[in-house]
Coordinates of C-alpha atoms in Angstrom, one line a residue:
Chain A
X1 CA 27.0 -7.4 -7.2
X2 CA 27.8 -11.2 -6.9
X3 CA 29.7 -10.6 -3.6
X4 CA 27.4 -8.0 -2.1
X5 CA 24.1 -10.0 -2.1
X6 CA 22.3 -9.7 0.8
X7 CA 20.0 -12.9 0.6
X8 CA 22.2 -15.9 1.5
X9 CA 23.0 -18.0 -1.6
X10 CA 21.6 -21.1 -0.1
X11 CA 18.8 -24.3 -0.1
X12 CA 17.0 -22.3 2.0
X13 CA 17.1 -19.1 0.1
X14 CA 16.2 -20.4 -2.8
X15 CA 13.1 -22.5 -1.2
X16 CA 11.8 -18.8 0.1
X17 CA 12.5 -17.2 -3.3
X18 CA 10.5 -20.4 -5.1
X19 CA 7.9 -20.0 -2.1
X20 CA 7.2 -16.1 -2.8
X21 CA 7.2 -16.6 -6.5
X22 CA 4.1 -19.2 -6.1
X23 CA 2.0 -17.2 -3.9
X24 CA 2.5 -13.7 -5.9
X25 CA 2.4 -14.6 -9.2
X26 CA -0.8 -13.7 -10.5
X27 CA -0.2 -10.5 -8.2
X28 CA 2.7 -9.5 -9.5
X29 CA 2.6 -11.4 -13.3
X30 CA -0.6 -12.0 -14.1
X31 CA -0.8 -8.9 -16.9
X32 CA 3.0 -9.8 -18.4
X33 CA 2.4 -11.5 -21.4
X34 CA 5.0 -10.8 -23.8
X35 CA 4.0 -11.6 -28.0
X36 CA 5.0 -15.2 -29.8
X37 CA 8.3 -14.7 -31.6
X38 CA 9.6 -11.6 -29.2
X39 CA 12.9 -11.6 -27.5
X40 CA 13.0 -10.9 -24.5
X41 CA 15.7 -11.1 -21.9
X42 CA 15.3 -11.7 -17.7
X43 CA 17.9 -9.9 -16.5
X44 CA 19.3 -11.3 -13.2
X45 CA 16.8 -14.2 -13.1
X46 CA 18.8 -15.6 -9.8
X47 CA 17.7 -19.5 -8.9
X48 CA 14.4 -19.0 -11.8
X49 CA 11.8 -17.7 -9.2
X50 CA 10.4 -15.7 -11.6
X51 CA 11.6 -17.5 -15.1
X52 CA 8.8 -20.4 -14.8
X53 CA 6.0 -17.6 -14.5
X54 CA 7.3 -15.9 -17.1
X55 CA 7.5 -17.9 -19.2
X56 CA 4.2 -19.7 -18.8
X57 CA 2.3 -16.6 -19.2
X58 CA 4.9 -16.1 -22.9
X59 CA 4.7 -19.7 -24.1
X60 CA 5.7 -18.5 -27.8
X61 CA 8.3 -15.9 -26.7
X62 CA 12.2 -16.7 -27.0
X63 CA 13.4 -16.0 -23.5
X64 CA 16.7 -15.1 -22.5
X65 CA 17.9 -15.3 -18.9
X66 CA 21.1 -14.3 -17.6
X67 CA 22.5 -13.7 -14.0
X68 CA 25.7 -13.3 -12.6
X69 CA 26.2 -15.9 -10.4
X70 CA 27.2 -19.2 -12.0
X71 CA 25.8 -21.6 -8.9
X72 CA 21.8 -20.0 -9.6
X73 CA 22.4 -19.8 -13.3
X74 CA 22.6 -23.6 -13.0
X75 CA 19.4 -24.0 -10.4
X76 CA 17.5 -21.5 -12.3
X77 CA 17.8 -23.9 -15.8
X78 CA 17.3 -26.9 -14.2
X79 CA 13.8 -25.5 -12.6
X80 CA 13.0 -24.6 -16.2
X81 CA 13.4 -27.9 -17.4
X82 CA 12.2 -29.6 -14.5
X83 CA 8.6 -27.3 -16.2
X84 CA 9.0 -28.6 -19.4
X85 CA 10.5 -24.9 -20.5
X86 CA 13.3 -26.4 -22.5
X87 CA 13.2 -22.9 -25.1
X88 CA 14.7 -20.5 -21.9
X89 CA 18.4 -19.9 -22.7
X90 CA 20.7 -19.0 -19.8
X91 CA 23.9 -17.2 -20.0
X92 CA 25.8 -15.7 -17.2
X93 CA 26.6 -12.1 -17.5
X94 CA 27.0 -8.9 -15.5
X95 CA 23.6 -6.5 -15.7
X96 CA 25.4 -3.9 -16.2
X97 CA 27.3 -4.8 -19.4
X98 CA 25.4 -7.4 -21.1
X99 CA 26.9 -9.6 -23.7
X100 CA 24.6 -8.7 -26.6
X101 CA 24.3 -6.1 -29.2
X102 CA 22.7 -3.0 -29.3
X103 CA 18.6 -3.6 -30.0
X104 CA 18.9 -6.9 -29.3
X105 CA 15.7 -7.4 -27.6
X106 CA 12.1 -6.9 -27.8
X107 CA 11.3 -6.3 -24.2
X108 CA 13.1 -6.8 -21.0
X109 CA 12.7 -7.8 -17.6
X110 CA 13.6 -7.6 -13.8
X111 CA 12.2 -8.7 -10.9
X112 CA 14.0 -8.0 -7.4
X113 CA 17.1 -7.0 -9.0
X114 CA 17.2 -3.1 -9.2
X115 CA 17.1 -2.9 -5.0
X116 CA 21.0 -4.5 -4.7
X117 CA 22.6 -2.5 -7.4
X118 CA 24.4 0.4 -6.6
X119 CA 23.9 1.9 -9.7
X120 CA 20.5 1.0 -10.7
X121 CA 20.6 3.7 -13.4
X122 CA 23.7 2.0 -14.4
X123 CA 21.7 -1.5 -15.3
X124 CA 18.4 0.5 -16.8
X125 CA 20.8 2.4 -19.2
X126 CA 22.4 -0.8 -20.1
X127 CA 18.7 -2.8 -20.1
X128 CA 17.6 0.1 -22.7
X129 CA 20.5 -0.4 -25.0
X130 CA 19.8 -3.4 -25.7
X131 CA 16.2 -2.9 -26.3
X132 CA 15.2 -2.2 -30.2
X133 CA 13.0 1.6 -30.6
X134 CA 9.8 0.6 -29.4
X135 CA 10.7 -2.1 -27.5
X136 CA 9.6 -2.3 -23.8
X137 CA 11.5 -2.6 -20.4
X138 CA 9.0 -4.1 -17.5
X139 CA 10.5 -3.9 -13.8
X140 CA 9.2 -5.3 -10.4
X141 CA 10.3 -4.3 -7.3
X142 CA 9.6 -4.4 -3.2
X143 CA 9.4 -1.4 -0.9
X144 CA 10.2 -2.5 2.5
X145 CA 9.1 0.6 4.3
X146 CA 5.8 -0.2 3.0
X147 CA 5.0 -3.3 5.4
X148 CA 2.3 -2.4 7.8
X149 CA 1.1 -4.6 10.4
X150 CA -0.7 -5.5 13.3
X151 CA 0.1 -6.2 16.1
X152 CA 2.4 -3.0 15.7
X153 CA 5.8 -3.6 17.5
X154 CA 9.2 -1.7 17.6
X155 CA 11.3 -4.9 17.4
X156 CA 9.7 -6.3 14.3
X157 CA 10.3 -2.7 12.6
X158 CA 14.2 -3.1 13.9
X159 CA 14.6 -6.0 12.6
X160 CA 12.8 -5.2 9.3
X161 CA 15.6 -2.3 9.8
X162 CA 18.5 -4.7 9.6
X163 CA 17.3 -6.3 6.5
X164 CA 17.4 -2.7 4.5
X165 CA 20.7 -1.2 6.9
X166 CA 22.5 -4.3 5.9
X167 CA 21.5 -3.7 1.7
X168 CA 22.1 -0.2 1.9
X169 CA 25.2 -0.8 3.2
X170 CA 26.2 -2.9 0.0
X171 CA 25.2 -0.2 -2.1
X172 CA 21.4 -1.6 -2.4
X173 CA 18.1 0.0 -1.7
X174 CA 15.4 -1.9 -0.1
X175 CA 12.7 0.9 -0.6
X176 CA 13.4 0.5 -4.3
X177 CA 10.0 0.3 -5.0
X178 CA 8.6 3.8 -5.0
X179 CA 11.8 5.3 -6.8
X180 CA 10.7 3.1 -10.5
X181 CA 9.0 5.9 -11.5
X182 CA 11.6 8.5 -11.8
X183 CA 14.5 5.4 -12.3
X184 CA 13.3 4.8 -15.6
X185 CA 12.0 8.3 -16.5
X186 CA 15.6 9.3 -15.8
X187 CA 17.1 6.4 -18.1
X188 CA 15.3 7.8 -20.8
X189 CA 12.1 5.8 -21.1
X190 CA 9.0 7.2 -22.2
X191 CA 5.2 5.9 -21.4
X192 CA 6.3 5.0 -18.0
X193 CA 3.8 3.5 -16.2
X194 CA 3.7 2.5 -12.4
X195 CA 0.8 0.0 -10.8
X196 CA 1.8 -1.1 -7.1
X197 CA 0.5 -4.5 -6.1
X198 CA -0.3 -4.4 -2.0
X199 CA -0.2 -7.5 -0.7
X200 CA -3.2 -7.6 1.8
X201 CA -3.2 -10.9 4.3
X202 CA -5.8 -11.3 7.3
X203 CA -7.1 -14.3 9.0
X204 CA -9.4 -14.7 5.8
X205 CA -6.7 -15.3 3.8
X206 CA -5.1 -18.7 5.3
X207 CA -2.6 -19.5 2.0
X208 CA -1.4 -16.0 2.5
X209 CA -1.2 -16.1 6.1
X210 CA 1.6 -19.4 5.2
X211 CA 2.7 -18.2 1.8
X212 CA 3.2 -14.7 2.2
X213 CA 4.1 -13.8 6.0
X214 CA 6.0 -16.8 7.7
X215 CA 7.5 -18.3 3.8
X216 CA 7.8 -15.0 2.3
X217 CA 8.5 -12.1 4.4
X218 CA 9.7 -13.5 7.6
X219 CA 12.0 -16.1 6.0
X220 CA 13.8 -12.9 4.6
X221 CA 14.2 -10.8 7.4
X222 CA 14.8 -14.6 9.5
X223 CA 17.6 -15.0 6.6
X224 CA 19.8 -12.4 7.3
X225 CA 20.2 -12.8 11.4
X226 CA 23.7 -13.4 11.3
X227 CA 25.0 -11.4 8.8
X228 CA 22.8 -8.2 11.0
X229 CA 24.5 -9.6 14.5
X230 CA 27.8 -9.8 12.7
X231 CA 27.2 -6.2 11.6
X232 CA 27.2 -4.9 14.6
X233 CA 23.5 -4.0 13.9
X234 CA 21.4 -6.1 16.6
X235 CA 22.2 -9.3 18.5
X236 CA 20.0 -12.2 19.2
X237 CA 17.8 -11.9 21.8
X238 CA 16.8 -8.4 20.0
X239 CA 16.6 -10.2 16.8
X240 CA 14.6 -12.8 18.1
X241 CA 12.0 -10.4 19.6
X242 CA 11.5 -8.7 16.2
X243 CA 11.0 -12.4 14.4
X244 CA 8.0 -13.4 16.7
X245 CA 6.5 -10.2 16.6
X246 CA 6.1 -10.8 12.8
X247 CA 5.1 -14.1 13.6
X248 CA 2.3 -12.8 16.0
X249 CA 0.6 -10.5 13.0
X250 CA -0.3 -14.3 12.0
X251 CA -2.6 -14.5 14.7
X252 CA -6.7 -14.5 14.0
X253 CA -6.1 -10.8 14.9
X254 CA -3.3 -9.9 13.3
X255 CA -2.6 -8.2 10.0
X256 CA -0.1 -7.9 7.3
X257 CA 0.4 -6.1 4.1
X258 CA 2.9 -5.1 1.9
X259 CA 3.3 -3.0 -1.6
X260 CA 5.4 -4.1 -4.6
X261 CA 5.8 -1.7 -8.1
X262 CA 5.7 -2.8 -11.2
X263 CA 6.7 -0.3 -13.9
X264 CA 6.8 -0.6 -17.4
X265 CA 8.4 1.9 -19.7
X266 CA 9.1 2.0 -23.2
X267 CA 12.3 2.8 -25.6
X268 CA 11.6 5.4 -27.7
Chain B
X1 CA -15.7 12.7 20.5
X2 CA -17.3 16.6 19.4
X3 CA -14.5 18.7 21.2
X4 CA -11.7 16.2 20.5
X5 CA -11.9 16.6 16.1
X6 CA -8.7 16.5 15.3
X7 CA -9.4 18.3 12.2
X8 CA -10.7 22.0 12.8
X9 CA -14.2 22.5 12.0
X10 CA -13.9 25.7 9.5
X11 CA -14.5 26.2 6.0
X12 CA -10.9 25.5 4.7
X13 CA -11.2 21.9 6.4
X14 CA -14.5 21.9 4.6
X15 CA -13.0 22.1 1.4
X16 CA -10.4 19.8 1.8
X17 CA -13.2 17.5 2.9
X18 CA -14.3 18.1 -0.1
X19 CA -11.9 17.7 -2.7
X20 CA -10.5 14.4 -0.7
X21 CA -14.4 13.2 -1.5
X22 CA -14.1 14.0 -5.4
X23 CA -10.4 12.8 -5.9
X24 CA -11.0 9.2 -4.2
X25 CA -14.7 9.0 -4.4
X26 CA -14.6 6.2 -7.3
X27 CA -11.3 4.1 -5.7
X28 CA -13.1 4.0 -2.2
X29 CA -17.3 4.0 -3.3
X30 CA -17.1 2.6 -6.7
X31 CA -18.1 -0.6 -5.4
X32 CA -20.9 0.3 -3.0
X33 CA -24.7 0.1 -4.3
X34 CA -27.1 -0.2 -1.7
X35 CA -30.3 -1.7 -3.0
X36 CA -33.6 0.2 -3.6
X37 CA -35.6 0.6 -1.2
X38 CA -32.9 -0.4 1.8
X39 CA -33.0 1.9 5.1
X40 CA -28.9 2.9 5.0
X41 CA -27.4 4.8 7.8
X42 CA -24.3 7.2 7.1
X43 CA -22.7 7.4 11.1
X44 CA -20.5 10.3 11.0
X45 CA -21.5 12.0 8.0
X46 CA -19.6 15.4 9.0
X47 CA -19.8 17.9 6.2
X48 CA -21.6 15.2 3.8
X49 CA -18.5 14.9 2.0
X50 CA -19.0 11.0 1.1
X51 CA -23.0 11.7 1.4
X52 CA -23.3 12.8 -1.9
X53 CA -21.3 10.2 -3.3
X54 CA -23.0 7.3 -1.5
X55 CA -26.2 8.6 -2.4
X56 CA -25.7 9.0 -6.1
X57 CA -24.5 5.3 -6.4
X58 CA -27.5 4.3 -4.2
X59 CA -30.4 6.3 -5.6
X60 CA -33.4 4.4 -4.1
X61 CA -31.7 3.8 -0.8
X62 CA -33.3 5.4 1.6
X63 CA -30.1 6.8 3.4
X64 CA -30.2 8.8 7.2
X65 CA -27.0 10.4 8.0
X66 CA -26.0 11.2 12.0
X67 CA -23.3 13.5 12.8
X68 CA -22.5 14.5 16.5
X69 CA -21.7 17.8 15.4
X70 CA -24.7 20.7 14.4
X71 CA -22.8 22.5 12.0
X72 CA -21.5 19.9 10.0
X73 CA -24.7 18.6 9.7
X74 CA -26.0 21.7 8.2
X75 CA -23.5 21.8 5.6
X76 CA -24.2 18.4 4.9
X77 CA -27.8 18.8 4.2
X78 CA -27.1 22.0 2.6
X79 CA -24.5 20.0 -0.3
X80 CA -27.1 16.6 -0.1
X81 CA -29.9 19.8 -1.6
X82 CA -27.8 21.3 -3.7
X83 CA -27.1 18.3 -5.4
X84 CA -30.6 17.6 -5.8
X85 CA -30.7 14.4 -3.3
X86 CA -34.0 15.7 -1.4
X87 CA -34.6 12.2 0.0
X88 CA -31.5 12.1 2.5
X89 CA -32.7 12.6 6.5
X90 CA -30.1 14.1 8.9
X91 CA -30.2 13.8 12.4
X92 CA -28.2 14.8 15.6
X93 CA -27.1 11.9 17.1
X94 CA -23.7 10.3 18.9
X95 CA -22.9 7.4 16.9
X96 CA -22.4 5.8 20.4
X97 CA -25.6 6.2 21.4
X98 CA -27.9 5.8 18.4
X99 CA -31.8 7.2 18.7
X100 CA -33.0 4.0 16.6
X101 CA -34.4 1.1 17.7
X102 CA -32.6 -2.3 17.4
X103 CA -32.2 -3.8 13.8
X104 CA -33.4 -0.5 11.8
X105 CA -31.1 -0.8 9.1
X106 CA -30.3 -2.6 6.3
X107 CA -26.8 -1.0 5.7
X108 CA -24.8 0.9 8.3
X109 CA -22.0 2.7 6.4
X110 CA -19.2 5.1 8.3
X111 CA -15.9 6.5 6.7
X112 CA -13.2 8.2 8.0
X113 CA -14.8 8.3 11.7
X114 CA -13.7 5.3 14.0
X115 CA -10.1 7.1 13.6
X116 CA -11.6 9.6 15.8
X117 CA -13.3 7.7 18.2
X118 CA -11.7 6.4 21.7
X119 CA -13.6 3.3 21.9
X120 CA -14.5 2.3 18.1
X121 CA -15.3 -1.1 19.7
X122 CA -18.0 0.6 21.3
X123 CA -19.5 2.4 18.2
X124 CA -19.2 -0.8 16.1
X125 CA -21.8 -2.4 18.8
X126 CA -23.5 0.3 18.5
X127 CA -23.7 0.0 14.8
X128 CA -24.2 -3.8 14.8
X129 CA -27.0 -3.5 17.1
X130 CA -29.3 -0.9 14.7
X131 CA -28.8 -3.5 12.2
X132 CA -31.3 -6.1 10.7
X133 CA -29.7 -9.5 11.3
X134 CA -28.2 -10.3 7.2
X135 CA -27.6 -6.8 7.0
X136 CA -24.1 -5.2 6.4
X137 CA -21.7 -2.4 7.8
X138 CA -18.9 -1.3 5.5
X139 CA -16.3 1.2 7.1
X140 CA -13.6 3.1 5.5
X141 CA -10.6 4.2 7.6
X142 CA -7.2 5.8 6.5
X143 CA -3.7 4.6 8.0
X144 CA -1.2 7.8 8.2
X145 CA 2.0 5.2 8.4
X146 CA 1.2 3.7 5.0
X147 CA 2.2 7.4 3.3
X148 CA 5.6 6.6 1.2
X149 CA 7.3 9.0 -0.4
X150 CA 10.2 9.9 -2.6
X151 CA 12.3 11.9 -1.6
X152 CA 11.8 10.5 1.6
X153 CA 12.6 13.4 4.3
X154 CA 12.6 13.0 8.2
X155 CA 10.9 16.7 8.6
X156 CA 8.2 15.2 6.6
X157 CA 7.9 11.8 8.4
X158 CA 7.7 14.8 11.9
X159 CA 5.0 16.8 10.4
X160 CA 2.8 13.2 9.4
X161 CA 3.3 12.2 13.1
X162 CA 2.5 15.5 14.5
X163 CA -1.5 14.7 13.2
X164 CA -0.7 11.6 14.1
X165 CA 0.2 12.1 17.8
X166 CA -2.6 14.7 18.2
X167 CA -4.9 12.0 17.2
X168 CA -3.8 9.7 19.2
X169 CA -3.3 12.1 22.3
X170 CA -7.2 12.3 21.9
X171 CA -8.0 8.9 22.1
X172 CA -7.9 8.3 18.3
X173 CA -5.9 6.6 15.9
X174 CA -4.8 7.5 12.7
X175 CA -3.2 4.2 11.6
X176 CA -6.8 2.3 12.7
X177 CA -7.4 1.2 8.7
X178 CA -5.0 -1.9 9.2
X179 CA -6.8 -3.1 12.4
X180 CA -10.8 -3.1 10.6
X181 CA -10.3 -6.7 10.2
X182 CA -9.9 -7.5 14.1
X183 CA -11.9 -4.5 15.1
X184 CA -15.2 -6.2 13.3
X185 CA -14.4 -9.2 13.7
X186 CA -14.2 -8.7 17.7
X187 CA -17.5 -6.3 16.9
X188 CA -19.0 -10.4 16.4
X189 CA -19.5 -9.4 12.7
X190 CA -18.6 -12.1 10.3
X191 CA -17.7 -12.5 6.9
X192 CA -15.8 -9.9 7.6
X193 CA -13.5 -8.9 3.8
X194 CA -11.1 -6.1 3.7
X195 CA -9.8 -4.4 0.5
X196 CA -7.0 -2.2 0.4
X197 CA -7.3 1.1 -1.9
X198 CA -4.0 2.1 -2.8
X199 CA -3.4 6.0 -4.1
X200 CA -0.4 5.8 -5.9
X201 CA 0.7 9.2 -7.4
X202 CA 3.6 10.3 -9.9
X203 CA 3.8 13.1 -12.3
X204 CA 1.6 11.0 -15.0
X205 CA -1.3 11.5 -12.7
X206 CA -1.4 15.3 -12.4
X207 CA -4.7 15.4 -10.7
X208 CA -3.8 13.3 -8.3
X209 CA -0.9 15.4 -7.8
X210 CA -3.3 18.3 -7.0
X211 CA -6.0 16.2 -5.9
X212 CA -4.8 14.2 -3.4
X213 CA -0.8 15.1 -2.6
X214 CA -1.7 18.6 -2.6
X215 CA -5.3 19.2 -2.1
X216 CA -5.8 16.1 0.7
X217 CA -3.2 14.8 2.0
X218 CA -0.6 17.8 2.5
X219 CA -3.7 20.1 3.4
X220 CA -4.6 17.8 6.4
X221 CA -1.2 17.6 7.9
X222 CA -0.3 21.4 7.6
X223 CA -4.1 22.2 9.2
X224 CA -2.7 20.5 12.6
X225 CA 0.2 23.4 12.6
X226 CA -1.3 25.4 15.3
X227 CA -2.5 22.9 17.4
X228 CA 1.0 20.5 17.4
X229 CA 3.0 23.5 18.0
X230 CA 0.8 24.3 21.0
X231 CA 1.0 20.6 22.1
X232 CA 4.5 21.1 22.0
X233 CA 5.1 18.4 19.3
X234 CA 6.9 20.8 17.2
X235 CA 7.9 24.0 16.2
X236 CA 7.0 26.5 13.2
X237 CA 10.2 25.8 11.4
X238 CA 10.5 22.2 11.7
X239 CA 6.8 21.8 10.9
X240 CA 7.2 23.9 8.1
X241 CA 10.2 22.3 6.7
X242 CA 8.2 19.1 6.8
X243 CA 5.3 20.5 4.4
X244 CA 7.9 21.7 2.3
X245 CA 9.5 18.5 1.7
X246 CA 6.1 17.0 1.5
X247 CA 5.3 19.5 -1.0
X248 CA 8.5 18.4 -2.9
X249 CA 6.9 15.2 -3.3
X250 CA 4.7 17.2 -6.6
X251 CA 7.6 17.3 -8.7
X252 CA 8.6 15.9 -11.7
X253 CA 10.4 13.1 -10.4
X254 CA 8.3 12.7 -7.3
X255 CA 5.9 9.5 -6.0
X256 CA 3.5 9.3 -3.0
X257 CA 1.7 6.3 -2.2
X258 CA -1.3 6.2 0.5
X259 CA -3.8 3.4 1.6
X260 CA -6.9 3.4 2.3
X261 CA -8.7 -0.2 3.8
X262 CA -12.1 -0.6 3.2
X263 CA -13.9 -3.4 5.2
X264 CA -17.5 -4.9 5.2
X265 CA -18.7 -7.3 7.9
X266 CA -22.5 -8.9 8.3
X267 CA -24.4 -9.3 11.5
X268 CA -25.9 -12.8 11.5

């Protein structure tokens, strides 16, 4: 999965994947608090977008992150100590076979992880091994199909397109989002529980407007331009066109919203 | 905006009316209370199937429903009786052309009728003008493009645009919830705040499997089968392939997801 990532690993990647972890937290976080003493492991925590919410919201919870990539691994700890998290451990290891014994964990955790595995069920059957009887597996995904906006406009959906043509074609899923459900029923878990979090941004909502559109969503779909020309699946001036129709749903007039999933299930 | 209903006016469209009222009525009215003693107008009441709802959470409200329609309006009055609310007034009237003088409301309130409309700019005037200055118009709208599903299935995607090119091919639009915000604001109504309502459904929430999947949502799209086969949009097997895969949506490992946007502006 290392080679196949469809976000660029790069300065500005991880600025939009810091960005879009500020602006959603409470969104997306806000009811994760996990028990003082548990263990719980982030699986594929990338650069830390999600590692500093986390644990925030756990103070008294023994985290352990691990990713694949050695280069994010090494960002992702030094945000954690730049936030005074100096308890967060960090190994690097594959999601799908995880360097720890059976029951290892109390709970577990991914957040924008499941959508570039081939093999998702792969990861969750791996995720649940290492949870103890009881013990619970949490998931957040995105659903790109689910971004509505207005102004409406065929070039921003093709370049949305790109974005999701372009993961799909390294075995990824971009429309994760609405498949947790039956994901984690089919690996097994039991109590599975779904809550999407839409993402609703007008004019009335300014810090959206800037956090969420242009940082968040935009920078993504802006991020993967070349890798979508080189693909053979648009070229520039198309591209282009798609970009500032996204940027024109930032207008007093305009509208965006988009829906994440959160799912929690339990090992039984 | 009578002859041009995209929904047929008959007794099975009644029902689903119906049951679309009782499966949602807490996600979209469970946070509108009009005070006692407020004159409330319902524009667009049809069949009453939000009357009853609005009037139970607003039981000193003095509420007047309009419908352009005779029939519904019957109906209407006939459920508002039979569920003892006595104090609701129905009128014919084109919510276009209102028979009240300027600023005679407190509370305008219309749901699921600007999809309908050709020129919802000019029934929002229209609404805005009857009134008080301070007081408040809430509208509730639908927006056909936010239905996700899993499995996904291109026949099903057909069959959802069938309703929705029909609506549009008579001046309406079914994906009007995401433009409330613009549409009231240009209306010159301000403080204008719009809340999403998300249906999310999987196999943990049978009654919204039969509720909503089954009961609303699939039973509006295959009530347009006649009528997009005689526009042309379709035929009988491809339409009915397209319920069928919506229909597979129900099972075990199935999710649908639907949004609703609620919005509530004040004329100063």
């Amino acid at each position: 999965m290392h080679d196949t990532y469809v976000h660029r690993y790069d300065a500005s990647e991880s600025t939009r994947l810091r960005d879009q972890a500020g602006t959603l937290e409470d969104l997306l976080h806000g009811d994760t608090c996990f028990p003082a003493g548990s263990e719980v492991l982030e699986a594929g925590c990338g650069v830390g977008a999600q590692t500093v919410a986390l644990a925030r919201r756990s103070p008294d919870a023994r985290i352990t992150c691990v990713d694949i990539a050695a280069s994010s691994l090494r960002e992702a700890e030094a945000r954690a100590l730049a936030a005074g998290l100096d308890g967060v451990r960090f190994h690097r290891a594959d999601l799908c076979a995880l360097p720890f014994a059976e029951a290892s964990f109390d709970h577990a955790f991914v957040c924008f992880v499941l959508e570039h595995l081939p093999r998702p069920d792969l990861a969750l059957a791996e995720l649940r091994r290492v949870l103890r009887p009881g013990g619970s597996l949490t998931v957040i995904e995105g659903d790109h199909e689910s971004a509505l906006f207005h102004p409406d406009d065929d070039a921003a959906r093709a370049a949305i397109r790109c974005l999701m043509d372009l993961q799909r074609a390294t075995g990824g899923d971009a429309c994760i989002g609405r498949r947790l459900y039956p994901l984690l029923r089919e690996a097994d878990l039991r109590d599975v529980s779904v809550s999407p979090r839409l993402v609703y941004v007008d004019a009335s909502r300014p810090a959206l407007v800037e956090g969420f559109i242009r940082r968040t969503f935009i920078a993504m779909i802006a991020g993967v331009k070349t890798a979508a020309i080189m693909a053979g699946l648009t070229d520039a001036p198309t591209f282009d066109a798609g970009i500032r129709a996204l940027h024109r749903t930032t207008a007093t007039d305009g509208v965006f919203c988009y829906t994440f999933f959160k799912a929690v299930g339990r090992r039984t």
